[in-house]
Coordinates of C-alpha atoms in Angstrom, one line a residue:
X17 CA 14.3 0.5 -33.0
X18 CA 14.4 -3.3 -32.4
X19 CA 17.7 -5.0 -33.2
X20 CA 18.2 -8.7 -32.5
X21 CA 15.4 -8.9 -30.0
X22 CA 16.6 -5.8 -28.2
X23 CA 15.0 -2.3 -28.1
X24 CA 17.6 0.3 -28.9
X25 CA 17.1 4.0 -28.2
X26 CA 19.0 6.5 -30.3
X27 CA 19.5 9.8 -28.4
X28 CA 21.7 12.7 -29.4
X29 CA 24.2 14.2 -27.0
X30 CA 22.5 17.2 -25.3
X31 CA 23.0 20.3 -23.3
X32 CA 20.2 21.8 -21.2
X33 CA 19.0 25.2 -20.2
X34 CA 16.3 25.5 -17.5
X35 CA 13.8 28.3 -17.0
X36 CA 12.9 29.3 -13.4
X37 CA 9.4 27.8 -13.2
X38 CA 9.8 24.5 -15.0
X39 CA 11.8 21.3 -14.7
X40 CA 11.5 20.7 -18.4
X41 CA 14.7 22.1 -20.0
X42 CA 15.3 23.6 -23.4
X43 CA 17.5 21.1 -25.3
X44 CA 20.4 21.9 -27.6
X45 CA 23.0 19.7 -29.2
X46 CA 25.9 19.3 -26.9
X47 CA 29.2 17.5 -26.4
X48 CA 29.6 14.2 -24.5
X49 CA 31.0 16.1 -21.5
X50 CA 28.1 18.5 -21.5
X51 CA 25.7 15.5 -21.7
X52 CA 27.5 13.8 -18.8
X53 CA 27.3 16.9 -16.5
X54 CA 23.6 17.4 -17.1
X55 CA 22.9 14.0 -15.5
X56 CA 21.3 13.7 -12.1
X57 CA 24.1 11.7 -10.4
X58 CA 27.7 10.9 -11.2
X59 CA 27.0 7.2 -11.1
X60 CA 24.4 7.7 -13.9
X61 CA 26.8 9.8 -16.0
X62 CA 29.1 7.0 -17.3
X63 CA 29.3 6.3 -21.1
X64 CA 30.2 3.1 -22.8
X65 CA 32.2 3.6 -26.0
X66 CA 31.2 0.9 -28.4
X67 CA 34.2 1.7 -30.7
X68 CA 36.9 1.3 -28.0
X69 CA 34.9 -1.1 -25.8
X70 CA 35.6 1.1 -22.7
X71 CA 33.7 3.0 -20.1
X72 CA 34.2 6.8 -20.3
X73 CA 33.9 8.8 -17.0
X74 CA 33.7 12.3 -18.3
X75 CA 32.8 13.8 -14.9
X76 CA 36.0 12.3 -13.5
X77 CA 34.4 10.7 -10.5
X78 CA 31.5 8.4 -11.6
X79 CA 33.6 5.2 -11.3
X80 CA 35.1 6.4 -8.0
X81 CA 31.6 7.1 -6.5
X82 CA 30.3 3.8 -7.8
X83 CA 33.1 1.9 -6.1
X84 CA 32.9 3.9 -2.8
X85 CA 29.1 3.9 -2.7
X86 CA 28.4 7.6 -2.8
X87 CA 25.5 9.6 -4.1
X88 CA 26.9 12.7 -5.7
X89 CA 25.7 15.2 -8.3
X90 CA 28.0 16.2 -11.2
X91 CA 27.3 19.9 -10.7
X92 CA 26.7 21.7 -7.3
X93 CA 23.8 19.8 -5.7
X94 CA 21.6 22.8 -5.0
X95 CA 21.8 24.1 -8.6
X96 CA 21.1 20.5 -9.8
X97 CA 18.1 20.1 -7.6
X98 CA 16.7 23.6 -8.3
X99 CA 16.9 22.9 -12.1
X100 CA 15.0 19.7 -11.7
X101 CA 13.8 19.0 -8.1
X102 CA 12.7 15.4 -9.1
X103 CA 16.4 14.6 -8.9
X104 CA 16.1 14.8 -5.1
X105 CA 13.7 11.8 -5.1
X106 CA 15.9 10.0 -7.7
X107 CA 18.9 10.5 -5.5
X108 CA 17.0 9.0 -2.5
X109 CA 15.8 6.0 -4.6
X110 CA 19.3 5.2 -5.9
X111 CA 20.8 5.7 -2.4
X112 CA 18.3 3.3 -0.8
X113 CA 18.4 0.8 -3.6
X114 CA 22.2 0.4 -3.5
X115 CA 22.9 1.3 0.1
X116 CA 25.0 4.3 -0.9
X117 CA 25.6 7.3 1.3
X118 CA 24.8 10.9 0.4
X119 CA 27.6 13.5 0.0
X120 CA 27.3 16.1 2.8
X121 CA 26.6 19.0 0.5
X122 CA 23.9 17.0 -1.3
X123 CA 22.2 16.3 2.1
X124 CA 22.1 20.0 2.9
X125 CA 20.8 20.9 -0.5
X126 CA 18.0 18.3 -0.5
X127 CA 16.7 19.5 2.9
X128 CA 16.9 23.2 2.2
X129 CA 13.7 25.2 1.9
X130 CA 14.4 26.4 -1.7
X131 CA 14.6 22.9 -3.0
X132 CA 11.5 21.8 -1.0
X133 CA 9.6 24.7 -2.4
X134 CA 10.8 23.9 -5.9
X135 CA 9.8 20.2 -5.5
X136 CA 6.3 21.3 -4.6
X137 CA 6.0 23.9 -7.3
X138 CA 7.9 22.5 -10.4
X139 CA 7.4 18.7 -10.3
X140 CA 4.0 17.1 -11.3
X141 CA 2.3 14.9 -8.7
X142 CA 2.4 12.1 -11.2
X143 CA 6.2 12.1 -11.4
X144 CA 6.4 12.3 -7.6
X145 CA 4.0 9.4 -7.3
X146 CA 6.0 7.3 -9.8
X147 CA 9.2 7.8 -7.8
X148 CA 7.5 7.0 -4.5
X149 CA 6.0 3.9 -6.0
X150 CA 9.4 2.7 -7.3
X151 CA 10.7 3.1 -3.8
X152 CA 7.9 1.3 -2.1
X153 CA 8.1 -1.5 -4.7
X154 CA 11.9 -1.7 -4.5
X155 CA 14.3 -3.7 -2.3
X156 CA 14.7 -1.0 0.4
X157 CA 11.4 0.8 1.0
X158 CA 12.1 1.5 4.7
X159 CA 15.5 3.1 3.9
X160 CA 14.0 5.2 1.2
X161 CA 11.2 6.5 3.4
X162 CA 13.7 7.1 6.3
X163 CA 15.7 9.3 3.9
X164 CA 12.6 11.2 2.9
X165 CA 11.7 11.8 6.6
X166 CA 15.3 12.7 7.6
X167 CA 15.6 15.2 4.8
X168 CA 12.3 16.8 6.0
X169 CA 10.6 16.0 2.7
X170 CA 7.8 13.8 4.1
X171 CA 5.1 16.4 4.2
X172 CA 6.2 17.8 0.8
X173 CA 5.7 14.4 -0.8
X174 CA 2.7 13.2 1.2
X175 CA 0.7 16.4 1.4
X176 CA -2.5 16.2 3.4
X177 CA -5.8 18.0 2.8
X178 CA -5.6 21.4 4.5
X179 CA -8.5 20.6 6.8
X180 CA -8.1 17.2 8.3
X181 CA -9.8 15.8 11.4
X182 CA -8.2 15.1 13.9
X183 CA -5.1 17.3 13.4
X184 CA -2.0 15.4 12.4
X185 CA 1.2 16.4 14.2
X186 CA 4.5 16.9 12.3
X187 CA 6.1 14.2 14.4
X188 CA 3.6 11.6 13.0
X189 CA 6.1 11.0 10.1
X190 CA 8.3 9.0 12.6
X191 CA 5.4 6.7 13.5
X192 CA 4.6 6.2 9.7
X193 CA 8.1 5.1 9.0
X194 CA 8.1 2.9 12.2
X195 CA 5.0 1.0 11.1
X196 CA 6.5 0.6 7.6
X197 CA 9.7 -0.8 9.1
X198 CA 7.8 -3.3 11.3
X199 CA 5.6 -4.4 8.4
X200 CA 8.6 -4.8 6.1
X201 CA 10.5 -6.8 8.7
X202 CA 7.5 -9.0 9.5
X203 CA 7.0 -9.8 5.8
X204 CA 10.6 -10.9 5.6
X205 CA 10.1 -13.1 8.7
X206 CA 6.9 -14.6 7.4
X207 CA 8.4 -15.2 4.0
X208 CA 7.9 -13.1 0.9
X209 CA 6.2 -15.9 -0.9
X210 CA 3.0 -15.4 1.1
X211 CA 2.5 -12.1 -0.8
X212 CA 2.4 -11.3 -4.5
X213 CA 4.2 -8.1 -5.5
X214 CA 1.0 -6.1 -5.6
X215 CA -0.1 -7.4 -2.2
X216 CA 3.2 -6.5 -0.7
X217 CA 3.2 -3.1 -2.3
X218 CA -0.3 -2.1 -1.0
X219 CA 0.4 -3.8 2.4
X220 CA 3.5 -1.5 2.8
X221 CA 1.4 1.6 1.7
X222 CA -1.2 0.6 4.3
X223 CA 1.5 0.3 6.9
X224 CA 3.0 3.7 6.0
X225 CA -0.4 5.4 6.3
X226 CA -1.6 3.4 9.3
X227 CA -1.4 6.5 11.6
X228 CA -3.9 8.1 9.2
X229 CA -6.5 5.3 9.3
X230 CA -8.9 7.4 11.4
X231 CA -8.1 10.8 9.8
X232 CA -10.7 12.3 7.5
X233 CA -11.5 15.5 5.6
X234 CA -14.8 16.8 4.2
X235 CA -15.2 17.0 0.4
X236 CA -17.1 19.8 -1.4
X237 CA -20.4 18.2 -0.4
X238 CA -19.5 17.8 3.2
X239 CA -19.0 14.1 3.0
X240 CA -16.3 12.6 5.3
X241 CA -13.5 11.1 3.2
X242 CA -10.4 9.2 4.5
X243 CA -7.3 11.3 4.1
X244 CA -5.6 8.3 2.6
X245 CA -7.8 8.8 -0.4
X246 CA -6.4 12.4 -0.7
X247 CA -2.8 11.3 -0.4
X248 CA -3.1 8.7 -3.2
X249 CA -5.4 10.7 -5.6
X250 CA -4.0 14.3 -5.1
X251 CA -0.5 14.0 -3.6
X252 CA 0.7 11.0 -5.6
X253 CA -1.9 10.8 -8.4
X254 CA -2.0 7.0 -8.2
X255 CA -4.6 4.8 -9.8
X256 CA -8.0 4.9 -8.1
X257 CA -7.9 1.3 -7.0
X258 CA -4.9 1.9 -4.7
X259 CA -6.7 4.1 -2.1
X260 CA -9.8 1.9 -2.3
X261 CA -7.7 -1.2 -1.4
X262 CA -5.6 0.5 1.3
X263 CA -8.8 1.9 2.9
X264 CA -10.4 -1.6 2.9
X265 CA -7.3 -3.0 4.6
X266 CA -7.5 -0.3 7.2
X267 CA -11.2 -0.9 7.8
X268 CA -10.6 -4.6 8.2
X269 CA -8.2 -4.2 11.1
X270 CA -10.7 -3.8 14.0
X271 CA -12.5 -6.9 12.8
X272 CA -9.2 -8.9 12.5
X273 CA -8.4 -7.7 16.1
X274 CA -11.7 -9.2 17.2
X275 CA -11.1 -12.5 15.4
X276 CA -7.4 -13.1 16.2
X277 CA -7.9 -14.4 19.7
X278 CA -10.7 -16.7 18.5
X279 CA -8.7 -18.0 15.5
X280 CA -5.6 -18.6 17.5
X281 CA -7.2 -20.1 20.6
X282 CA -6.3 -23.7 21.6
X283 CA -9.7 -24.1 23.1
X284 CA -11.9 -26.3 20.9
X285 CA -15.1 -24.7 22.2
X286 CA -16.7 -22.2 19.8
X287 CA -17.5 -18.7 21.1
X288 CA -21.1 -18.0 21.9
X289 CA -21.0 -14.7 20.1
X290 CA -18.6 -13.1 17.6
X291 CA -19.0 -9.3 17.7
X292 CA -18.3 -8.2 14.2
X293 CA -20.7 -5.3 14.0
X294 CA -23.2 -7.4 12.0
X295 CA -26.0 -9.8 12.7
X296 CA -25.2 -13.4 12.0
X297 CA -28.6 -14.6 10.8
X298 CA -29.7 -17.9 12.4
X299 CA -26.1 -19.3 12.3
X300 CA -25.3 -22.3 14.5
X301 CA -22.9 -21.4 17.4
X302 CA -20.4 -23.9 16.0
X303 CA -20.2 -22.0 12.7
X304 CA -20.2 -18.4 13.8
X305 CA -16.4 -18.0 13.7
X306 CA -16.3 -19.4 10.1
X307 CA -19.1 -17.2 9.0
X308 CA -17.7 -14.0 10.6
X309 CA -14.2 -14.7 9.1
X310 CA -15.7 -15.5 5.7
X311 CA -17.6 -12.2 5.6
X312 CA -14.4 -10.3 6.6
X313 CA -12.3 -11.9 3.9
X314 CA -15.0 -11.1 1.3
X315 CA -14.5 -7.4 2.1
X316 CA -10.7 -7.4 1.5
X317 CA -10.5 -10.5 -0.8
X318 CA -6.9 -11.3 -1.9
X319 CA -5.5 -8.6 0.4
X320 CA -6.7 -10.4 3.6
X321 CA -3.1 -11.4 4.5
X322 CA -2.1 -7.7 4.4
X323 CA -5.0 -6.9 6.8
X324 CA -4.1 -9.8 9.1
X325 CA -0.4 -8.8 9.1
X326 CA -1.1 -5.2 10.1
X327 CA -3.6 -6.2 12.7
X328 CA -0.9 -8.4 14.4
X329 CA 1.1 -5.2 14.8
X330 CA -1.8 -3.6 16.6
X331 CA -2.7 -6.6 18.7
X332 CA -3.9 -6.5 21.4
X333 CA -6.1 -3.6 20.6
X334 CA -5.8 -1.9 24.0
X335 CA -2.0 -1.4 23.4
X336 CA -0.6 2.1 23.5
X337 CA 0.7 1.5 19.9
X338 CA 2.7 4.8 19.7
X339 CA 5.0 4.1 22.7
X340 CA 4.9 0.3 22.4
X341 CA 5.8 0.4 18.7
X342 CA 8.7 2.8 19.0
X343 CA 10.2 1.5 22.2
X344 CA 9.6 -2.3 22.1
X345 CA 9.9 -2.8 18.3
X346 CA 6.8 -5.0 18.5
X347 CA 8.6 -8.3 19.4
X348 CA 8.3 -9.3 15.7
X349 CA 9.0 -13.1 16.3
X350 CA 5.9 -13.2 18.5
X351 CA 3.9 -11.3 15.8
X352 CA 5.1 -13.7 13.2
X353 CA 3.9 -16.7 15.3
X354 CA 0.5 -14.9 15.8
X355 CA 0.2 -14.2 12.1
X356 CA 1.0 -17.9 11.2
X357 CA -1.4 -19.3 13.7
X358 CA -4.3 -17.1 12.4
X359 CA -3.4 -17.7 8.8
X360 CA -3.3 -21.5 9.4
X361 CA -6.7 -21.3 11.1
X362 CA -8.2 -19.4 8.1
X363 CA -6.8 -21.9 5.7
X364 CA -8.0 -24.8 7.8
X365 CA -11.5 -23.3 7.8
X366 CA -11.4 -23.5 4.0
X367 CA -11.7 -19.7 3.6
X368 CA -8.4 -18.9 1.8
X369 CA -10.1 -17.9 -1.4
X370 CA -13.7 -17.6 -0.1
X371 CA -14.4 -14.8 -2.7
X372 CA -14.4 -17.5 -5.4
X373 CA -17.4 -19.1 -3.7
X374 CA -20.4 -19.1 -6.0
X375 CA -23.8 -18.5 -4.4
X376 CA -26.0 -21.6 -4.3
X377 CA -29.1 -19.4 -4.8
X378 CA -29.3 -16.5 -7.1
X379 CA -31.4 -13.4 -7.1
X380 CA -34.0 -14.8 -9.4
X381 CA -34.5 -17.8 -7.1
X382 CA -34.9 -15.5 -4.1
X383 CA -37.6 -13.5 -6.0
X384 CA -39.4 -16.7 -6.9
X385 CA -39.5 -18.0 -3.2
X386 CA -40.6 -14.5 -2.0
X387 CA -43.1 -14.0 -4.8
X388 CA -41.5 -10.7 -5.8
X389 CA -41.7 -9.1 -9.2
X390 CA -38.6 -7.0 -8.9
X391 CA -35.4 -6.9 -6.8
X392 CA -34.5 -4.4 -4.0
X393 CA -33.4 -4.2 -0.4
X394 CA -35.3 -7.4 0.5
X395 CA -33.4 -9.4 -2.1
X396 CA -30.1 -8.0 -0.9
X397 CA -30.9 -8.8 2.7
X398 CA -31.7 -12.4 1.7
X399 CA -28.5 -12.7 -0.3
X400 CA -26.6 -11.9 2.9
X401 CA -28.6 -14.4 4.9
X402 CA -28.1 -17.1 2.3
X403 CA -24.4 -16.4 2.1
X404 CA -24.2 -16.8 5.9
X405 CA -26.0 -20.1 5.6
X406 CA -23.7 -21.2 2.9
X407 CA -20.6 -20.3 5.0
X408 CA -22.1 -22.1 7.9
X409 CA -22.9 -25.2 5.8
X410 CA -19.9 -25.6 3.4
X411 CA -21.2 -29.0 2.3
X412 CA -24.8 -27.8 1.9
X413 CA -26.7 -28.3 -1.4
X414 CA -29.0 -25.9 -3.4
X415 CA -32.0 -27.9 -2.2
X416 CA -31.1 -27.7 1.4
X417 CA -30.4 -24.0 1.1
X418 CA -33.8 -23.3 -0.5
X419 CA -35.6 -25.5 2.1
X420 CA -33.9 -23.4 4.8
X421 CA -34.9 -20.2 3.1
X422 CA -38.6 -21.3 2.7
X423 CA -38.8 -22.4 6.3
X424 CA -37.2 -19.2 7.6
X425 CA -39.4 -17.0 5.4
X426 CA -42.5 -18.9 6.5
X427 CA -41.6 -18.4 10.2
X428 CA -41.0 -14.7 9.6
X429 CA -44.3 -14.3 7.7
X430 CA -46.2 -16.0 10.6
X431 CA -44.5 -13.7 13.2
X432 CA -45.4 -10.6 11.2

């Protein structure tokens, strides 16, 4: 209920009894001591007595563990984790968040096969996904993922489709955490204000799963699907937009790698060609960089800084990223300077929010010029051409755009 602008939960003291195949206990009324001992960690088992105004430590060590920075379970850790394996992930989250250390027995229990099997069998993917998301969104995502890897829980949490191409090695988890570490440190160097909370969250996921960016599996219809999609939807049960965004970020990296040397060049001369895997329709040489960059940012929209940041970790593209990453730690100061130079160039090109750009000419206008009765591929093709013209001529008017279209269409008709 709501009291004086505060939501208050009323919960009776409880005792728990667990069945073998479920982490949902049977609840009975219990004593305060029984309630304290059923908690996941000693630091979470403290009561505040509103009558005496004092903290009551019924496990006898909650305050001590809080002061000394230890992650300990009230009951033997293996029994605690087997009753509710989600407590393993909660222990990791609290340990990372506060910088606390795990008790030795807890570490052994968390990494044992019985607990790993119970985590896979008894805990819903949604609950696992919620805990992982809290870690990634928290203040110590690298420490949390390092704990998960060290406790050999990485492949229990981030399960892959059984038939992935190419095969992923067990050791890949180390590279995943290394990319996350580099991305996290680079974000701190750049300044967190460059990213919203959601942009930072998905940038970190994209970094963690960077080694999987070219890994696919085939669905029931034989269609090739990025394995990142499987991790989000099946292993973590996250919302559908998360894998879509991370996959877009991954797909933007090769294009960013092509653009970075052009965006950061001190040479005022424009490149004769910008190889972006697309035809830049009748675009002046002096505008090709702006057009190519604009099209790329339209693909990833507000997550373009995430794509740029990760691409700086992979730059130059011929680097042996596995060895370079782990051994040289990526010279993050240099990566920061590279990111800032490319970011400034994009902002100076007036492309920071290019997705807000309204087309000068709409589909109806295109159909009128082309004397078409209905839309289709031809209209979509011309929409791309007109967008390229608009990016190449940021000060262009509707009339100028239509004149260019009529002239281009006329030339094309004569050639055909």
